[in-house]
Backbone as CSV, one residue per row, in Angstrom:
resi,resn,N_x,N_y,N_z,CA_x,CA_y,CA_z,C_x,C_y,C_z
1,MET,-8.730,-52.370,-34.168,-8.145,-51.522,-33.299,-8.836,-51.841,-31.790
2,SER,-8.632,-52.217,-30.732,-9.610,-52.313,-29.826,-10.982,-51.223,-29.165
3,ALA,-11.513,-50.830,-28.591,-12.576,-50.054,-28.488,-11.708,-48.872,-27.308
4,GLY,-10.272,-49.707,-26.670,-9.678,-48.547,-25.955,-9.133,-47.975,-26.625
5,MET,-8.627,-48.278,-27.168,-7.418,-47.696,-28.086,-8.558,-46.260,-29.363
6,LEU,-9.286,-46.662,-29.066,-10.712,-46.320,-30.123,-11.079,-44.594,-28.906
7,ARG,-11.291,-44.589,-27.857,-11.974,-43.905,-27.730,-10.239,-42.996,-26.966
8,LEU,-9.946,-43.918,-26.796,-8.300,-42.793,-26.093,-7.902,-42.309,-27.555
9,ARG,-7.740,-42.824,-29.107,-7.727,-41.779,-30.011,-7.645,-40.402,-30.267
10,SER,-9.453,-40.978,-30.101,-10.700,-40.081,-29.962,-10.565,-38.231,-28.490
11,LEU,-9.921,-38.880,-27.802,-9.514,-38.234,-26.440,-7.965,-37.313,-26.608
12,LEU,-6.938,-37.730,-27.753,-6.283,-37.338,-28.583,-6.512,-35.835,-29.391
13,VAL,-7.420,-36.582,-30.336,-7.779,-35.766,-31.738,-8.775,-34.015,-30.692
14,LEU,-8.589,-34.966,-29.643,-10.401,-33.466,-28.975,-9.232,-32.386,-28.119
15,ALA,-8.445,-33.023,-27.420,-6.969,-32.386,-26.796,-6.226,-31.541,-27.939
16,ALA,-6.477,-31.943,-29.470,-5.438,-31.256,-30.239,-6.037,-30.248,-30.727
17,LEU,-7.777,-30.438,-30.962,-8.558,-28.964,-31.454,-8.825,-28.058,-30.578
18,LEU,-8.821,-28.045,-28.762,-8.894,-27.440,-28.121,-8.360,-25.555,-28.260
19,PRO,-8.536,-25.082,-27.741,-7.776,-24.172,-28.251,-6.317,-23.570,-26.762
20,LEU,-5.498,-23.899,-27.144,-4.508,-22.990,-26.076,-5.019,-22.640,-24.782
21,PRO,-4.592,-22.206,-23.525,-4.771,-21.400,-22.631,-3.672,-20.252,-23.410
22,LEU,-4.197,-19.302,-23.051,-3.533,-17.664,-23.798,-2.756,-17.237,-21.969
23,LEU,-1.429,-16.819,-22.670,0.262,-16.847,-21.634,-0.789,-14.900,-21.709
24,ALA,-0.892,-14.547,-19.920,-0.815,-12.880,-19.738,0.349,-12.491,-20.735
25,ALA,-0.128,-11.693,-21.306,0.547,-10.479,-21.838,1.755,-9.145,-21.057
26,PRO,2.442,-9.204,-20.754,3.199,-7.805,-20.573,2.653,-7.001,-20.581
27,VAL,2.244,-5.621,-18.823,2.340,-4.251,-19.462,3.091,-3.724,-19.137
28,GLU,3.336,-2.851,-20.386,4.257,-2.186,-20.796,3.853,-0.388,-21.212
29,GLY,4.721,0.381,-20.457,4.566,1.145,-20.962,4.655,2.527,-19.649
30,PRO,4.343,4.043,-20.229,4.758,4.596,-19.729,4.079,4.648,-18.064
31,ALA,4.185,3.911,-16.648,3.632,4.730,-15.266,2.824,5.897,-14.882
32,ARG,1.618,6.515,-13.938,1.443,6.554,-13.114,0.790,5.332,-12.199
33,VAL,2.031,6.857,-11.196,1.601,6.130,-9.814,0.882,6.636,-8.787
34,ILE,-0.292,5.536,-8.523,-1.420,6.101,-7.344,-0.429,5.435,-6.149
35,ASP,-0.150,4.944,-5.814,0.245,4.942,-3.932,1.619,4.549,-4.328
36,GLY,2.134,3.935,-3.017,3.240,3.110,-2.728,3.413,1.697,-2.989
37,ASP,2.746,0.814,-3.741,2.661,-0.084,-4.450,1.831,-0.042,-4.982
38,THR,1.549,0.624,-5.679,0.141,0.751,-6.813,0.784,1.735,-7.899
39,LEU,-0.441,0.972,-8.851,0.666,2.117,-10.309,-0.517,1.554,-11.761
40,GLU,-0.343,2.824,-12.553,-1.207,2.379,-13.591,-0.530,2.442,-14.868
41,ILE,-0.923,1.581,-16.651,-0.318,2.038,-17.341,-1.261,1.625,-18.983
42,GLU,-1.599,2.307,-19.606,-2.329,1.977,-20.319,-3.741,1.132,-19.856
43,GLY,-4.230,2.009,-18.781,-5.155,2.159,-18.435,-5.614,0.909,-17.439
44,VAL,-4.532,0.302,-17.045,-4.224,-1.076,-16.359,-3.521,-0.807,-14.834
45,ARG,-4.586,-1.299,-13.992,-4.335,-0.958,-12.711,-3.109,-2.124,-11.778
46,VAL,-2.376,-1.846,-11.483,-1.514,-2.971,-11.540,-1.292,-2.999,-9.637
47,ARG,-1.306,-3.545,-9.251,-0.271,-3.622,-7.729,0.923,-4.779,-7.517
48,LEU,1.880,-4.151,-6.993,3.449,-4.968,-6.785,3.129,-6.187,-6.262
49,PHE,3.047,-7.092,-6.944,3.044,-8.080,-5.850,4.677,-8.199,-5.165
50,GLY,4.371,-8.806,-3.399,5.129,-10.043,-3.271,5.321,-8.140,-2.364
51,ILE,4.969,-7.509,-2.042,5.457,-6.054,-0.886,4.316,-5.228,-0.666
52,ASP,4.145,-4.750,0.183,3.089,-4.052,0.749,3.530,-2.837,1.234
53,ALA,3.677,-1.428,0.767,3.527,-0.078,1.167,3.076,0.842,2.337
54,PRO,3.270,1.479,2.911,2.481,1.985,4.288,1.397,3.070,3.086
55,GLU,0.181,3.415,3.981,-0.832,3.561,3.299,-1.113,4.765,2.892
56,HIS,-1.279,5.362,2.677,-1.218,7.045,1.163,-1.218,8.069,3.249
57,ASP,-1.799,7.923,3.814,-2.222,8.927,4.852,-1.445,7.964,6.184
58,GLN,-0.475,7.456,6.276,-0.119,6.741,7.312,0.963,7.681,7.799
59,THR,1.576,7.276,8.537,2.798,7.992,8.985,3.830,7.124,10.426
60,CYS,4.748,7.399,10.443,5.313,6.885,11.308,6.712,7.398,12.046
61,GLY,7.314,6.416,12.687,7.852,7.468,14.023,7.194,7.517,15.342
62,ASP,8.103,8.346,16.072,7.087,8.920,17.640,6.443,8.971,17.506
63,PRO,5.387,8.886,18.596,4.233,10.379,18.360,5.160,11.488,18.702
64,ASP,5.320,12.017,19.229,5.681,12.900,19.171,6.698,13.592,17.608
65,ARG,7.074,12.965,16.993,7.647,12.733,16.155,7.680,12.471,14.309
66,LEU,6.128,11.874,13.743,5.766,11.876,13.322,5.924,12.140,12.069
67,TRP,5.958,11.098,10.825,6.607,11.521,9.950,5.333,11.766,9.274
68,PRO,5.162,11.771,7.637,4.461,11.048,6.394,5.230,9.754,5.871
69,CYS,5.211,8.889,5.743,5.782,7.422,4.950,4.756,7.052,4.486
70,GLY,3.366,6.799,4.578,2.574,6.791,3.665,2.973,8.588,2.368
71,ALA,2.786,8.894,2.445,3.550,10.691,1.560,4.604,9.739,0.435
72,TRP,5.788,9.717,1.484,6.483,9.735,1.310,7.003,7.990,0.128
73,ALA,6.185,7.895,0.560,6.799,6.144,-0.176,5.733,5.881,-1.803
74,THR,5.049,7.430,-2.041,4.312,6.971,-3.690,5.447,8.994,-4.329
75,GLU,5.728,9.139,-3.215,7.071,9.700,-3.902,8.011,8.932,-4.459
76,ARG,8.628,7.904,-2.934,9.834,7.207,-3.573,9.661,6.121,-5.242
77,LEU,8.661,5.774,-5.333,8.007,5.109,-6.864,7.837,5.676,-7.631
78,GLU,7.653,7.106,-7.280,7.235,8.009,-8.643,9.283,8.321,-8.975
79,LEU,10.035,8.662,-8.119,11.002,8.463,-8.208,11.897,7.547,-8.210
80,LEU,11.657,6.095,-8.567,12.559,5.562,-8.918,11.692,4.662,-9.890
81,LEU,10.648,5.427,-10.604,10.466,5.213,-12.014,11.059,6.484,-12.809
82,GLY,11.376,7.408,-12.564,11.425,8.302,-13.210,10.551,8.612,-14.274
83,GLY,9.475,8.690,-14.678,8.763,8.762,-15.585,8.750,8.306,-17.012
84,GLY,9.654,6.601,-16.996,10.407,5.957,-18.454,9.475,4.683,-18.223
85,ALA,9.726,4.333,-19.270,8.317,3.397,-19.450,8.562,2.172,-18.350
86,VAL,7.961,1.445,-17.819,7.909,0.628,-16.643,6.713,-1.275,-17.700
87,ARG,7.863,-2.500,-17.538,7.483,-3.293,-17.941,6.680,-4.450,-16.918
88,CYS,5.825,-4.870,-16.727,5.044,-5.727,-16.073,4.761,-7.017,-16.180
89,GLU,4.610,-8.214,-15.195,3.941,-9.319,-15.771,2.630,-9.942,-14.899
90,GLY,2.360,-10.518,-14.799,1.473,-11.426,-13.600,0.360,-12.439,-14.433
91,ASP,-0.312,-12.147,-13.977,-1.843,-13.212,-14.361,-2.762,-13.927,-13.354
92,GLU,-3.302,-12.814,-12.513,-3.927,-13.033,-11.547,-3.863,-11.561,-11.499
93,ARG,-5.870,-11.450,-10.864,-6.683,-10.526,-10.562,-6.646,-10.612,-8.642
94,ASP,-6.152,-8.936,-8.100,-6.642,-9.631,-6.922,-8.532,-9.042,-7.097
95,ARG,-8.882,-8.563,-5.306,-10.632,-8.467,-5.056,-10.501,-7.342,-6.139
96,TYR,-10.067,-5.899,-6.522,-10.277,-4.787,-6.822,-9.964,-4.756,-8.280
97,GLY,-9.825,-6.209,-8.644,-9.768,-5.527,-10.339,-7.809,-5.691,-10.447
98,ARG,-7.229,-5.112,-9.475,-5.906,-4.673,-10.137,-4.685,-6.512,-10.842
99,LEU,-4.286,-6.112,-12.012,-3.495,-7.163,-11.835,-2.405,-6.982,-10.956
100,LEU,-1.528,-8.264,-10.534,-0.668,-8.242,-9.872,-0.007,-9.276,-10.210
101,ALA,1.169,-8.861,-10.061,2.771,-8.195,-11.806,4.221,-8.223,-10.455
102,THR,4.857,-8.451,-11.018,6.204,-8.329,-10.575,6.475,-7.517,-11.730
103,CYS,7.494,-5.858,-11.497,7.338,-4.843,-12.552,9.049,-4.780,-12.806
104,GLU,9.343,-3.927,-13.937,10.972,-4.035,-14.109,10.869,-2.660,-14.665
105,ALA,11.127,-1.289,-13.952,12.260,0.000,-14.976,13.816,-0.031,-14.538
106,ARG,13.822,-0.501,-15.077,15.283,0.458,-16.189,16.403,-0.638,-15.686
107,GLY,15.770,-1.651,-15.629,16.167,-3.291,-15.969,16.724,-3.787,-13.898
108,GLU,15.657,-2.663,-13.070,15.416,-3.268,-12.131,14.353,-4.036,-11.349
109,ASP,14.202,-4.690,-10.377,12.728,-5.045,-10.005,12.470,-3.431,-9.140
110,VAL,10.860,-3.530,-9.822,11.002,-2.076,-8.842,10.776,-3.047,-7.418
111,GLY,9.623,-3.742,-7.134,9.053,-4.221,-5.599,10.665,-4.315,-4.972
112,ALA,11.330,-4.968,-5.564,12.237,-5.193,-4.576,13.521,-3.507,-4.227
113,ARG,13.314,-2.956,-4.645,14.028,-1.522,-4.759,13.188,-0.968,-3.272
114,MET,11.996,-0.991,-3.777,10.299,-0.374,-2.737,11.583,-0.772,-1.072
115,VAL,11.486,-1.726,-1.438,11.088,-2.821,-0.133,13.057,-2.701,1.247
116,ARG,13.987,-2.493,-0.608,15.560,-2.353,-0.003,15.403,-0.948,0.417
117,ASP,15.294,-0.009,0.107,15.068,1.368,0.409,13.945,2.010,1.989
118,GLY,13.739,0.250,2.090,11.983,0.437,3.375,10.926,1.346,3.253
119,ALA,10.351,1.885,1.664,9.376,2.486,1.466,8.520,1.413,1.443
120,ALA,9.205,0.027,1.723,7.583,-0.801,1.677,7.771,-2.394,2.481
121,VAL,7.397,-3.022,2.488,8.383,-4.025,3.616,6.710,-5.249,2.603
122,ALA,7.866,-6.307,2.931,8.159,-7.451,2.644,6.134,-7.787,2.937
123,TYR,5.301,-8.883,1.509,4.245,-9.196,2.314,3.634,-10.556,2.415
124,ARG,4.458,-10.572,3.389,4.999,-12.280,3.825,3.291,-13.215,3.482
125,ARG,2.433,-12.798,4.145,1.016,-13.315,3.735,0.688,-13.955,2.425
126,TYR,1.402,-13.568,1.290,1.717,-13.873,-0.235,2.814,-14.210,-1.156
127,SER,4.045,-13.899,0.210,5.261,-14.077,-0.951,6.615,-13.508,-0.179
128,ALA,7.305,-14.700,-0.170,8.684,-14.778,1.302,10.005,-13.889,0.126
129,ARG,8.909,-13.457,-2.133,10.731,-13.094,-1.829,11.026,-11.694,-1.591
130,TYR,10.636,-10.910,-1.090,11.501,-9.648,-0.622,11.585,-9.524,0.750
131,VAL,11.610,-10.504,1.621,12.155,-11.044,2.701,13.357,-10.694,3.533
132,ARG,13.672,-11.005,1.717,15.759,-10.684,2.465,16.250,-9.160,2.424
133,GLU,15.442,-8.829,1.139,15.715,-6.305,1.427,14.910,-6.225,2.202
134,GLU,13.677,-6.929,2.873,13.433,-6.956,4.254,14.358,-6.337,5.077
135,ALA,14.807,-7.473,5.248,16.315,-7.721,6.468,16.786,-6.612,6.760
136,ARG,17.509,-5.960,5.317,18.485,-5.217,4.985,17.897,-3.507,5.260
137,ALA,17.547,-3.428,5.040,16.465,-2.343,4.901,16.600,-2.216,6.212
138,GLU,15.553,-3.063,6.988,15.606,-2.877,8.491,17.125,-2.688,9.651
139,ALA,18.357,-3.466,9.077,19.511,-4.058,9.852,19.865,-2.199,9.350
140,GLU,19.871,-1.445,8.835,20.076,-0.681,8.027,19.229,0.470,8.495
141,GLY,18.472,0.352,9.347,16.971,1.249,10.071,16.829,2.563,8.734
142,LEU,16.792,2.356,7.366,16.527,2.873,5.884,14.494,3.031,5.702
143,GLY,14.314,4.108,5.612,12.594,4.286,5.284,11.689,3.967,6.261
144,VAL,11.573,3.204,6.566,10.162,2.698,7.813,10.364,2.420,8.831
145,TRP,12.000,1.890,9.220,12.255,1.569,9.871,13.476,2.497,10.453
146,SER,13.331,3.410,10.241,14.624,4.698,10.731,13.646,5.012,12.802
147,GLY,12.823,4.327,12.461,12.170,4.495,13.563,10.560,3.915,14.500
148,PRO,9.862,3.553,14.999,8.303,2.522,15.011,7.510,3.343,13.941
149,MET,7.262,2.474,13.806,6.488,1.727,12.368,5.536,0.749,12.801
150,GLN,4.111,0.544,12.189,2.909,0.046,12.111,2.661,-0.309,10.805
151,ARG,2.794,-1.830,10.487,3.155,-2.228,8.973,1.406,-1.733,8.562
152,PRO,1.717,-1.607,7.156,0.485,-1.152,6.441,-0.192,-2.522,6.552
153,GLU,-0.684,-3.653,6.773,-1.939,-4.526,5.900,-2.656,-4.398,8.284
154,ASP,-1.969,-4.341,9.299,-2.261,-3.870,11.013,-2.897,-2.067,11.024
155,TYR,-2.383,-2.012,10.098,-2.712,0.073,10.093,-4.544,-0.499,9.520
156,ARG,-3.714,-0.651,8.457,-5.647,-1.201,7.661,-6.500,-1.596,8.360
157,HIS,-6.395,-2.399,9.251,-6.983,-3.664,9.925,-7.088,-2.767,10.958
158,ALA,-6.560,-1.604,12.283,-6.631,-1.020,13.218,-8.387,-0.687,13.712
159,PRO,-8.187,-1.207,14.351,-10.031,-1.100,15.577,-10.553,0.406,14.956
160,PRO,-11.535,0.931,14.169,-11.848,2.232,14.963,-11.743,2.856,16.584
161,ALA,-11.767,4.342,16.251,-11.282,4.429,17.523,-13.097,4.593,18.368
162,PRO,-12.814,4.383,19.520,-14.208,4.369,20.455,-14.978,5.639,20.128
163,PRO,-16.394,5.474,20.580,-16.945,6.512,20.298,-16.304,8.151,21.464
164,PRO,-16.880,9.209,21.051,-16.686,10.338,21.579,-16.958,9.966,22.952
165,PRO,-16.235,11.069,24.347,-17.028,10.817,25.403,-18.304,11.988,25.140
166,GLU,-18.940,12.415,26.239,-20.331,13.082,25.360,-19.482,14.763,25.962
167,ASP,-20.104,15.600,25.546,-19.402,16.775,25.069,-18.084,17.277,24.592
168,CYS,-17.366,15.663,23.725,-16.127,15.855,23.688,-16.776,15.889,21.802
169,ALA,-16.140,16.174,21.282,-16.714,16.609,20.072,-16.048,16.946,18.580
170,ILE,-14.061,17.796,19.831,-12.704,17.320,18.501,-12.381,16.482,17.883
171,LYS,-12.097,16.606,16.631,-10.975,15.376,15.909,-9.784,15.525,15.995
172,GLY,-9.030,15.301,16.821,-7.591,14.533,17.211,-7.064,13.811,15.437
173,ASN,-6.485,14.399,14.397,-6.278,13.383,13.528,-4.744,13.703,13.088
174,VAL,-4.179,12.612,12.163,-2.967,12.660,12.402,-3.256,12.004,10.871
175,SER,-2.047,12.298,9.797,-2.389,12.049,8.535,-0.611,12.863,7.644
176,ARG,-0.759,12.624,6.771,0.626,13.399,5.823,1.188,15.270,6.121
177,ASN,-0.067,15.241,6.710,0.138,17.015,7.093,0.644,17.278,8.589
178,GLY,0.727,16.453,9.758,0.521,16.464,10.978,-0.417,16.009,11.457
179,ARG,-0.283,16.389,13.078,-0.969,16.373,14.019,-2.207,17.384,13.971
180,ILE,-3.413,16.710,13.621,-3.882,18.987,13.463,-5.663,18.066,14.568
181,TYR,-5.421,19.478,14.867,-7.530,19.379,15.082,-8.559,19.611,15.288
182,HIS,-9.904,19.267,13.989,-11.288,19.775,13.788,-12.092,19.991,14.968
183,MET,-12.457,21.540,14.356,-13.329,21.826,15.877,-15.429,21.836,15.176
184,PRO,-16.164,21.280,15.733,-17.335,21.146,14.589,-17.509,22.204,14.186
185,GLY,-18.048,22.185,12.772,-17.772,23.351,12.168,-17.092,23.533,11.287
186,GLN,-16.341,23.402,11.729,-14.967,23.785,10.418,-15.525,22.911,9.327
187,ALA,-14.603,23.154,7.804,-14.801,22.816,6.684,-14.610,21.655,6.553
188,ASP,-13.364,20.742,6.854,-13.635,19.529,6.599,-13.269,18.299,8.293
189,TYR,-14.150,19.480,9.197,-14.885,18.208,10.657,-15.869,17.156,10.224
190,ALA,-16.676,17.019,8.909,-17.628,15.877,8.935,-16.415,14.955,8.317
191,ARG,-15.595,14.936,7.535,-15.300,14.271,6.784,-13.779,13.638,7.482
192,THR,-13.485,14.152,8.380,-12.048,13.856,9.232,-12.914,12.527,10.036
193,VAL,-11.820,11.239,9.737,-12.165,10.155,10.811,-11.516,9.728,11.237
194,ILE,-11.957,9.459,12.646,-11.077,8.749,14.108,-10.909,7.398,13.924
195,SER,-9.771,7.470,13.291,-9.354,5.634,12.828,-8.547,4.855,13.464
196,GLY,-7.385,5.337,13.409,-5.625,5.797,13.893,-5.667,5.652,15.372
197,PRO,-4.930,4.704,15.391,-4.300,4.483,17.053,-3.795,6.024,17.706
198,GLU,-3.373,6.558,16.620,-2.822,7.841,17.078,-3.902,8.829,17.700
199,GLU,-4.851,8.910,16.236,-6.053,10.195,16.862,-6.997,9.125,18.130
200,GLN,-7.349,10.758,18.336,-8.530,11.011,19.500,-9.096,11.672,19.241
201,TRP,-10.811,11.894,20.487,-11.322,12.517,20.269,-11.020,13.249,21.998
202,PHE,-11.189,15.179,21.431,-10.844,15.975,22.761,-11.828,17.177,23.128
203,CYS,-11.886,17.545,24.607,-13.085,18.125,24.474,-12.446,19.394,24.996
204,THR,-11.493,19.917,24.919,-10.992,21.314,24.648,-9.960,21.221,24.154
205,SER,-9.580,22.391,22.917,-8.952,22.679,22.252,-7.242,22.825,22.647
206,ALA,-7.874,23.531,23.906,-6.258,23.570,25.109,-5.907,22.272,25.220
207,GLN,-6.908,21.188,25.143,-6.446,19.470,25.779,-5.414,19.327,24.180
208,ALA,-5.788,18.845,23.205,-6.068,19.000,21.637,-4.159,19.440,21.971
209,GLU,-4.122,21.119,21.701,-2.557,20.991,22.108,-1.536,20.379,23.121
210,SER,-2.552,20.549,24.255,-1.337,20.200,25.111,-0.783,18.675,24.829
211,ALA,-1.811,17.493,23.583,-1.460,16.166,23.380,-0.149,16.655,22.443
212,GLY,-0.081,17.852,21.486,0.848,18.060,20.203,-0.315,18.636,18.841
213,PHE,-1.498,18.519,19.009,-2.163,18.594,18.388,-1.805,20.208,17.802
214,ARG,-2.210,20.340,16.299,-2.265,22.112,16.118,-4.272,22.538,15.698
215,PRO,-4.425,23.523,15.285,-6.039,23.545,14.951,-5.897,23.828,13.160
216,ALA,-7.253,22.809,12.812,-7.253,23.394,11.161,-7.509,24.928,11.719
217,LYS,-7.026,25.018,9.372,-6.471,26.202,9.560,-8.177,26.835,8.550
218,ARG,-8.689,25.901,8.696,-9.661,26.327,8.175,-10.915,25.461,8.719
């Protein structure tokens, strides 16, 4: 037997002795919903692959008729799962350690249904899987497509609002609770962050109220 054949035989024997790569086992069980595109099953955080839902505090609609689309997307996912068993399959994780997976509940693709209902958009940067469902939801004006909407990725990357003008320290915040302004010294003032494009600083409470904001209760 030639030296080349001996080397080839040795390589084949070595390959046979190496362990085969393990396929990722599906994650299955009741799910706890974190937000519109994230859930947890048996202690495993799962990010629904191919979709992007509004952030929890994100609002949609016209400036004078905002609605809490982020909170609604979370509720929509909870309703879709219905507390039953969910089966998720994936073999990659994102930078936060969440399993990127396609999930099924009641025999239905959860991501597809969320996009089709207008509760999420197709995450084109990573996949074109749900582009058709998005197009149908947009054409029918469902969910986030019922009015003006900022894509979740753009919302997350929106630049922070400029610092307040001198002596204008009232914070006009937009959240799932509506358009609320916080005065210095109030309970939630310090943790309220002005960041979204619809949020702003005001010099007087009258100015805030004329812009459609109401005073915080505490």
